Coordinates of C-alpha atoms and ligand atoms in Angstrom, one line a residue:
X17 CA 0.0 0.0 0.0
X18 CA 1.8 3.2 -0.9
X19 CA 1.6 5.7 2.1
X20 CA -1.3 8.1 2.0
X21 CA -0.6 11.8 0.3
X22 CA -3.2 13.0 2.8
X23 CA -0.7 12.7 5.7
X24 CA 2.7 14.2 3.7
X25 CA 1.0 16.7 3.0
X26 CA 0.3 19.1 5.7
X27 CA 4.7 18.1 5.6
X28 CA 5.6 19.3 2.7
X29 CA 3.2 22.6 2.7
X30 CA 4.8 23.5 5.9
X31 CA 8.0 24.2 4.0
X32 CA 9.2 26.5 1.1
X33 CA 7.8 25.2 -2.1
X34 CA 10.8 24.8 -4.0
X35 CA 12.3 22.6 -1.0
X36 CA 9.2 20.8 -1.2
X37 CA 9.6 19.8 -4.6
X38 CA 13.1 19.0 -4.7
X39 CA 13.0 17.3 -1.6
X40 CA 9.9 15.1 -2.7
X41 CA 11.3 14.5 -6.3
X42 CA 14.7 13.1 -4.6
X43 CA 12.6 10.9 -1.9
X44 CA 11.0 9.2 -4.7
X45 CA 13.9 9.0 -6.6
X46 CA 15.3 7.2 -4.0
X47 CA 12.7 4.9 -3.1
X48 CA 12.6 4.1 -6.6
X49 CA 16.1 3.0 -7.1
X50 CA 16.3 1.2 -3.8
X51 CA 13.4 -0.8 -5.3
X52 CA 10.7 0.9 -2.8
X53 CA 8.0 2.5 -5.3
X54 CA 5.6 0.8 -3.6
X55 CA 5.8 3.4 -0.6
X56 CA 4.0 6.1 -3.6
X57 CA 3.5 4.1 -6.6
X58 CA -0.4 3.5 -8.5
X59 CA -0.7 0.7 -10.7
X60 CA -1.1 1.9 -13.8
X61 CA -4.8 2.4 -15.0
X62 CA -5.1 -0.3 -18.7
X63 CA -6.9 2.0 -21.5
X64 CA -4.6 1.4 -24.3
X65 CA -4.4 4.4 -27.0
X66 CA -2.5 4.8 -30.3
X67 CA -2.1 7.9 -31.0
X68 CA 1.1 9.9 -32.9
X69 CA 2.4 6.9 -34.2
X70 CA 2.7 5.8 -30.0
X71 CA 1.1 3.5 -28.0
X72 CA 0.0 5.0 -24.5
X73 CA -1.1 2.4 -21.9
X74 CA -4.0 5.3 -20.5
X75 CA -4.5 9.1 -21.4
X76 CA -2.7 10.7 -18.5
X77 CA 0.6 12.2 -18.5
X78 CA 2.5 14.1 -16.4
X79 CA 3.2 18.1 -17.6
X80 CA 6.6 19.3 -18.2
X81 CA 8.5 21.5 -15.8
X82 CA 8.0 19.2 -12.7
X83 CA 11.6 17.1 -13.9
X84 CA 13.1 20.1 -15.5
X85 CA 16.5 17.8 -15.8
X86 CA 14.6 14.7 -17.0
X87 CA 16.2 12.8 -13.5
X88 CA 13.3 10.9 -12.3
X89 CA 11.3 10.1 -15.2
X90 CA 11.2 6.1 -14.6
X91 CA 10.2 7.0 -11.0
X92 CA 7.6 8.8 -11.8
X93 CA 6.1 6.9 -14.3
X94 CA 5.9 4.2 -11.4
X95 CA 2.5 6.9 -10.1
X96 CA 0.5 5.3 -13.3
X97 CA 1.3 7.6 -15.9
X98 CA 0.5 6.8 -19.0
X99 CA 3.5 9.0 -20.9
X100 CA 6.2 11.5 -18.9
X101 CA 7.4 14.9 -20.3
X102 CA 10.3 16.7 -18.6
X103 CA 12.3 19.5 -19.8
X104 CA 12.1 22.5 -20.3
X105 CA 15.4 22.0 -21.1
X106 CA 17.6 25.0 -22.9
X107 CA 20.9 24.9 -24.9
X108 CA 22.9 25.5 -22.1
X109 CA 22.4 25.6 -18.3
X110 CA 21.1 28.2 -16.4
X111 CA 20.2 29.4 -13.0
X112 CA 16.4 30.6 -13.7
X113 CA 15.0 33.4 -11.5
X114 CA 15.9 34.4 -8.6
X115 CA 14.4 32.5 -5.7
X116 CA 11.4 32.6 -3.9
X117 CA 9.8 32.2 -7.7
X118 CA 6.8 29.4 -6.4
X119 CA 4.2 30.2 -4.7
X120 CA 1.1 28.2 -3.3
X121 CA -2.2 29.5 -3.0
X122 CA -4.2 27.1 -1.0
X123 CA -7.2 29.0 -1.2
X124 CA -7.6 28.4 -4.7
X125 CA -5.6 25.4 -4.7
X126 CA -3.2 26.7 -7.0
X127 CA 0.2 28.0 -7.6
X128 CA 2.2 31.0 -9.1
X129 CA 5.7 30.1 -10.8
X130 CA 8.4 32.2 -11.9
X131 CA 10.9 29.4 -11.9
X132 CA 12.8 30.7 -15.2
X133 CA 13.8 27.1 -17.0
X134 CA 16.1 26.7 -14.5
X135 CA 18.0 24.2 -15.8
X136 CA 21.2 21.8 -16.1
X137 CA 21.4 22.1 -20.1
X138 CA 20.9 20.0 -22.7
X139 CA 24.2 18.0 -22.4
X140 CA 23.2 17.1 -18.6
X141 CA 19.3 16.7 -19.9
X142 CA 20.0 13.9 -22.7
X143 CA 22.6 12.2 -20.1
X144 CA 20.1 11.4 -17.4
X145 CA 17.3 10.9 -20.0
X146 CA 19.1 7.8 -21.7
X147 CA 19.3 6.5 -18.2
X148 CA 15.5 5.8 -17.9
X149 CA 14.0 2.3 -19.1
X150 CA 11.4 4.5 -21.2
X151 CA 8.5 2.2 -19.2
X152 CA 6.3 4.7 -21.1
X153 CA 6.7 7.3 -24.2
X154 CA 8.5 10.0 -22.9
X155 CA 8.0 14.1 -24.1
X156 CA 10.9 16.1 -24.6
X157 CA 10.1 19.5 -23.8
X158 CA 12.4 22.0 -25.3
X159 CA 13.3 26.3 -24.7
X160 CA 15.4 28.6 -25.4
X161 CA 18.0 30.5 -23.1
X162 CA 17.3 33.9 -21.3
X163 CA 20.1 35.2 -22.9
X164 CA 19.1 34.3 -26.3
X165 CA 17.5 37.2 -28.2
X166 CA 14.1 35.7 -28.8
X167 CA 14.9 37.4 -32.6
X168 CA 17.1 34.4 -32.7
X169 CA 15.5 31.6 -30.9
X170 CA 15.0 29.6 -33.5
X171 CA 19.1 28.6 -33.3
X172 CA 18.4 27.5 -29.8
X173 CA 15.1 25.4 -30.4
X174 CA 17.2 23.7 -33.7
X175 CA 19.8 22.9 -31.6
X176 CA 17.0 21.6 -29.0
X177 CA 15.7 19.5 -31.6
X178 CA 18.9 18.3 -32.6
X179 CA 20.0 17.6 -29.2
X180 CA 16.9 15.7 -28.0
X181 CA 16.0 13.8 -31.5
X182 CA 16.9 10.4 -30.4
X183 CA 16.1 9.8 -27.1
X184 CA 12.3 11.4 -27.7
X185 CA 8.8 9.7 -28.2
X186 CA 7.7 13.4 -28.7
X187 CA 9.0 16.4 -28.5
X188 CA 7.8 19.6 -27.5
X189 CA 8.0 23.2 -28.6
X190 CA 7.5 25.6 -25.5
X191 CA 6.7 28.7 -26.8
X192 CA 4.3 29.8 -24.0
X193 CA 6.5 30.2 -20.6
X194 CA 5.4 33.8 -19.4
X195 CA 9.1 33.5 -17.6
X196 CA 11.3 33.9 -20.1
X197 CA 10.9 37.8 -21.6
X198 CA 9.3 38.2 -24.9
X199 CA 9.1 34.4 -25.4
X200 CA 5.0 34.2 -25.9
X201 CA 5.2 36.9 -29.0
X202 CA 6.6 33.6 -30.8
X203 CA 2.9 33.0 -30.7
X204 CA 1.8 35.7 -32.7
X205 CA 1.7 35.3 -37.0
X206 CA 5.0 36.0 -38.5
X207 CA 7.0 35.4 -36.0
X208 CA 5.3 31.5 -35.6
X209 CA 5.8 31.3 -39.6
X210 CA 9.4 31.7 -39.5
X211 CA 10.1 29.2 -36.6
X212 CA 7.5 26.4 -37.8
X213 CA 9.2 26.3 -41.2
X214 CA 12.4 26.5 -39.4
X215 CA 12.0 23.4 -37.3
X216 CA 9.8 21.6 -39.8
X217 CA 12.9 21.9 -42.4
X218 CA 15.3 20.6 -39.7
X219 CA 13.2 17.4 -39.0
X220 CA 12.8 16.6 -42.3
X221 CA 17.0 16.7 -42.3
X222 CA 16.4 14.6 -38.9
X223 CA 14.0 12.1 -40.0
X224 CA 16.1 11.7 -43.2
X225 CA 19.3 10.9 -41.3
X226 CA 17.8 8.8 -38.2
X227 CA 15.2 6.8 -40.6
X228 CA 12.5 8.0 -37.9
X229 CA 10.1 11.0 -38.1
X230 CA 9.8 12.1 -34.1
X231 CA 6.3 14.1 -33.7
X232 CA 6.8 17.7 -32.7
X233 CA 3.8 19.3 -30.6
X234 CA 3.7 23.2 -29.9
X235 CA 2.7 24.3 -26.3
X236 CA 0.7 27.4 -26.3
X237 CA -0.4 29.8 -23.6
X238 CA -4.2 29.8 -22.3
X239 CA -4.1 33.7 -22.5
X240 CA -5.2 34.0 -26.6
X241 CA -8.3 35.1 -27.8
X242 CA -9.8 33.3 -30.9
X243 CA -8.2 34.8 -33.4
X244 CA -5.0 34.2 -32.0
X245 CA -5.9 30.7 -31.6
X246 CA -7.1 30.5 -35.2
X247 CA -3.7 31.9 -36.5
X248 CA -1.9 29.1 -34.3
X249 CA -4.2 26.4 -35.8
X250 CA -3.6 27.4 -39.4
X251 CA 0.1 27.5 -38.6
X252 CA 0.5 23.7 -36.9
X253 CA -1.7 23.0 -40.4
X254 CA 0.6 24.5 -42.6
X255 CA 4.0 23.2 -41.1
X256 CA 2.8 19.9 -40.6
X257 CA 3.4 20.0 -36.8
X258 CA 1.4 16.9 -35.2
X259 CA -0.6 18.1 -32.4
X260 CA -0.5 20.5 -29.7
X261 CA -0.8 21.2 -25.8
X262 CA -3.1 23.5 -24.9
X263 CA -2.3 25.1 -22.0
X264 CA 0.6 26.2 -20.2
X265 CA 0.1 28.8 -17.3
X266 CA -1.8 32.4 -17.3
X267 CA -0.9 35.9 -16.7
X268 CA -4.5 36.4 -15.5
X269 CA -4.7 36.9 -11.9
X270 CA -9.0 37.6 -12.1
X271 CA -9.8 33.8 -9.9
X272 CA -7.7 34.8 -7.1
X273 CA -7.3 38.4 -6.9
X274 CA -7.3 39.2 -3.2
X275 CA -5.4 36.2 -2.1
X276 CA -2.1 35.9 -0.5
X277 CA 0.6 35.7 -2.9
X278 CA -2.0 36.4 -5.8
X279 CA 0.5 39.8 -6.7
X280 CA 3.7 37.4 -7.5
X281 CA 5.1 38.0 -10.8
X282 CA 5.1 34.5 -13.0
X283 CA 2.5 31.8 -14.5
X284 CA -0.6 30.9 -12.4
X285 CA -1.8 27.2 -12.2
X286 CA -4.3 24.8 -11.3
X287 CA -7.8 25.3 -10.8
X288 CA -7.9 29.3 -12.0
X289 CA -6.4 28.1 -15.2
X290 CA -9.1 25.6 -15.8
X291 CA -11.2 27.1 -17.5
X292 CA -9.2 29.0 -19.7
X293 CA -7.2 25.8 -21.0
X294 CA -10.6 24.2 -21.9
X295 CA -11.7 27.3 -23.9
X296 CA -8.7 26.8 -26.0
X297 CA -8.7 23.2 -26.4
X298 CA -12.2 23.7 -28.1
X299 CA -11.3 26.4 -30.3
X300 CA -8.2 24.7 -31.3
X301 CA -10.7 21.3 -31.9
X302 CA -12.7 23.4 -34.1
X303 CA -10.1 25.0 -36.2
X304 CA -8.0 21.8 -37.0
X305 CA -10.8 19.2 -37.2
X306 CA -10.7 15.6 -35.9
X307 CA -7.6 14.8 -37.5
X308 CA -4.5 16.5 -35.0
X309 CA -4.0 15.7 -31.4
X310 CA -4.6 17.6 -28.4
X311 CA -3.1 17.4 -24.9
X312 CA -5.1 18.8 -23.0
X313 CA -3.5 20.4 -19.2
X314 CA -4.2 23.2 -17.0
X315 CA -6.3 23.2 -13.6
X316 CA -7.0 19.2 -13.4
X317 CA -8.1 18.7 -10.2
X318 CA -10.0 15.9 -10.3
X319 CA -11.2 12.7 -13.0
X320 CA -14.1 15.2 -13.7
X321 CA -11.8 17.9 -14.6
X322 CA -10.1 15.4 -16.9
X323 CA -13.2 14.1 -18.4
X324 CA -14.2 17.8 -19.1
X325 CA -10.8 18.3 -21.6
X326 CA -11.6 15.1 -23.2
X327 CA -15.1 16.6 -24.1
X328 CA -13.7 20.0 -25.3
X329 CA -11.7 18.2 -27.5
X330 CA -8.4 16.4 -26.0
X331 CA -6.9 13.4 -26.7
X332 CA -4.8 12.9 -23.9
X333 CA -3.8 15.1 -20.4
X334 CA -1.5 16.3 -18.3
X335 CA -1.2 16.9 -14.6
X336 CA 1.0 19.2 -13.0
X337 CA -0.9 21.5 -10.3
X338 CA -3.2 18.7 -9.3
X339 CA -0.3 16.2 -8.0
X340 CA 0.9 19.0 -5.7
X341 CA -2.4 19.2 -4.1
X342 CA -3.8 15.6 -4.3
X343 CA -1.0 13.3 -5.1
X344 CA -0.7 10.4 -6.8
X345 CA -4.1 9.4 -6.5
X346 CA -4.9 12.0 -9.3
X347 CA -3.4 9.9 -11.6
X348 CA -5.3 6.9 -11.7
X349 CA -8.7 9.0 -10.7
X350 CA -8.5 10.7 -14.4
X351 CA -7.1 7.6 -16.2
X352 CA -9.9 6.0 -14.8
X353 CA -12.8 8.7 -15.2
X354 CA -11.3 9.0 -19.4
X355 CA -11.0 5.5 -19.7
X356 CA -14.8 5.4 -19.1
X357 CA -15.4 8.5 -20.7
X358 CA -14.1 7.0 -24.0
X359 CA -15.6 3.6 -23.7
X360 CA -18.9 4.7 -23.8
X361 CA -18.6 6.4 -26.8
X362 CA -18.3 10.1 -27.9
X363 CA -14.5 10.5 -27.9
X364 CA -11.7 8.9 -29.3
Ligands
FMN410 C1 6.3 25.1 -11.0 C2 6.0 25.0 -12.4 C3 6.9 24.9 -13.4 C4 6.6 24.7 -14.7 N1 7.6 24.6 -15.7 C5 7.3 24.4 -17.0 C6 8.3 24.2 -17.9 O1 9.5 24.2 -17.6 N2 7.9 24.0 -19.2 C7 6.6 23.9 -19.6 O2 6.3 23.7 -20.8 N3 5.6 24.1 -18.7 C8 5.9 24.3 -17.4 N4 4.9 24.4 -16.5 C9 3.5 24.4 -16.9 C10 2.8 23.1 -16.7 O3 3.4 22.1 -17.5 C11 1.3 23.2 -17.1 O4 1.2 23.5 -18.5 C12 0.6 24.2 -16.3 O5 1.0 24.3 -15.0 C13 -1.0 24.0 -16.3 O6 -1.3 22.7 -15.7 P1 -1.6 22.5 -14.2 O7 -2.7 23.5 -13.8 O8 -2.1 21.1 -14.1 O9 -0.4 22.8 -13.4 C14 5.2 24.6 -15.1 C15 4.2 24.7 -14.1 C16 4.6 24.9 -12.8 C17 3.5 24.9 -11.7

């Protein structure tokens, strides 16, 4: 019997965030490599899906930025996830922001983050990921450096790509950390053009030389209005990008103004994102038709919450916000809640 989140919990909020986290990601580190998982492990929830050329033994993944250095990723796929993405991972390492950059908001069960991609660098990144026994596809979530004018980030996402081709089931194209300045105007028309036909050109010279074609999903903010969303769907059309994963954190503080903490500077998460996320994934459904997939993540709190992205228009989720609070029980609640959601018809 794994060991109830319910009692580590009150723990682990009693100290700084961050320390939480690391401390939490070592401890099951450890417990898996001393062959312990069983003290947090879930058995993994059977819903089979093929989907991007990938089999996926449920729908429910865990979101990127949790295992920023891809150390942990066989551990945590012990919880009963169906597929793991870590990263963001830049060119080269850096420090992120200056710390305290997490904050929780109980209230609203939520959290602000202005973490930064803190991060060890690629080199360290691919060097811990070819540890894991890849128990289930694995996302390789991939950024550019602060110091990289965002005029030029396409260099650093090439090399990203380049970098991470190999080792990844998917790989993903983070456009959408508010964190890193100017990064979300990579979202808007032209500038999207020139790195979709950018990165489309270099995996063609990837898939060519490797004998494999790696899907590439783009990560977009929640904080777009239609027609930005429109312009974002016509674009993943036009470069043949193959799916997308709506959403990554908002800028909107309106669902817990008044709130301790609700003033930090960064990306909100969790429940006041919730909506938000959902609105997108629908629009996006709309826009590209049944044909490209959606992971949908951003304020799952509960299988409910899941179910509701799966209506709107998802494929598959991720969790992120929801382990903090509930643990690893989220995991199998949702894969169980979609796994029943699909079965009885409607979605895929
Ligand atoms: C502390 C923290 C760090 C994050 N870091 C990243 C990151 O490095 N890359 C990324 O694509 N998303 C990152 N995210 C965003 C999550 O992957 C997810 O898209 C977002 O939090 C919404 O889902 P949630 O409400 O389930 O947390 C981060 C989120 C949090 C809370």
């Amino acid at each position: 019997m794994p060991i109830s989140y319910r009692l580590i919990r009150p723990i682990l909020f009693r100290l700084n965030p961050e320390w939480a986290h690391q401390l939490t990601l070592n401890g099951i580190r450890l417990a898996h490599s001393a062959g312990l998982s069983i003290l947090y492990a879930h058995p993994m929830v059977r819903d089979p899906v093929e989907l991007l050329g990938l089999r996926f033994a449920n729908r429910v993944g865990l979101a990127a930025g949790l295992d920023k250095n891809g150390e942990a990723i066989d551990a945590l796929a012990a919880m009963g996830f169906g597929f793991v993405e870590v990263g963001t991972v830049t060119p080269r390492p850096q420090p992120g922001n200056p710390k305290p950059r997490m904050f929780r908001i109980p209230q609203a069960q939520a959290l602000i983050n202005r973490m930064g991609f803190n991060n060890a660098g690629l080199e360290a990144f691919l060097r811990h990921v070819r540890r894991s026994h890849r128990p289930v596809p694995i996302g390789l979530n991939i950024g550019k450096n602060a110091s990289t004018p965002v005029e030029q980030a396409l260099d650093d996402y090439r090399i990203g790509l380049e970098g991470v081709y190999t080792q990844a089931d998917y790989v993903s194209i983070n456009i959408s950390s508010p964190n890193t300045r100017n990064l979300r105007q990579l979202q808007s028309d032209a500038a999207l053009q020139g790195l979709l036909s950018g990165l489309a050109e270099t995996r063609e010279r990837l898939s060519q030389q490797h004998g494999r074609r790696v899907p590439m999903l783009l990560k977009i903010a929640p904080d777009l209005d239609d027609a930005d969303i429109d312009v974002i769907a016509d674009q993943l059309l036009a470069h043949g990008m193959d799916g997308v994963i709506a959403t990554n954190t908002t800028l909107s503080r309106e669902a817990v103004s008044g709130m301790a903490h609700a003033q930090e500077a960064g990306g909100l998460s969790g429940p006041p994102v919730r909506e938000a996320s959902v609105r997108v994934i629908a629009r996006l459904r709309q826009r590209l038709g049944r044909q490209v997939p959606i992971i949908g993540v951003g304020g799952i709190l509960t299988g409910a919450d899941a179910v509701e992205k799966l209506r709107a228009g998802a494929d598959l989720v991720q969790l992120y916000t929801g382990l903090i609070y509930r643990g690893p029980e989220l995991v199998s609640e949702c894969a169980r809640a979609l796994a029943l959601e699909a079965n009885q018809g409607g979605q895929r």
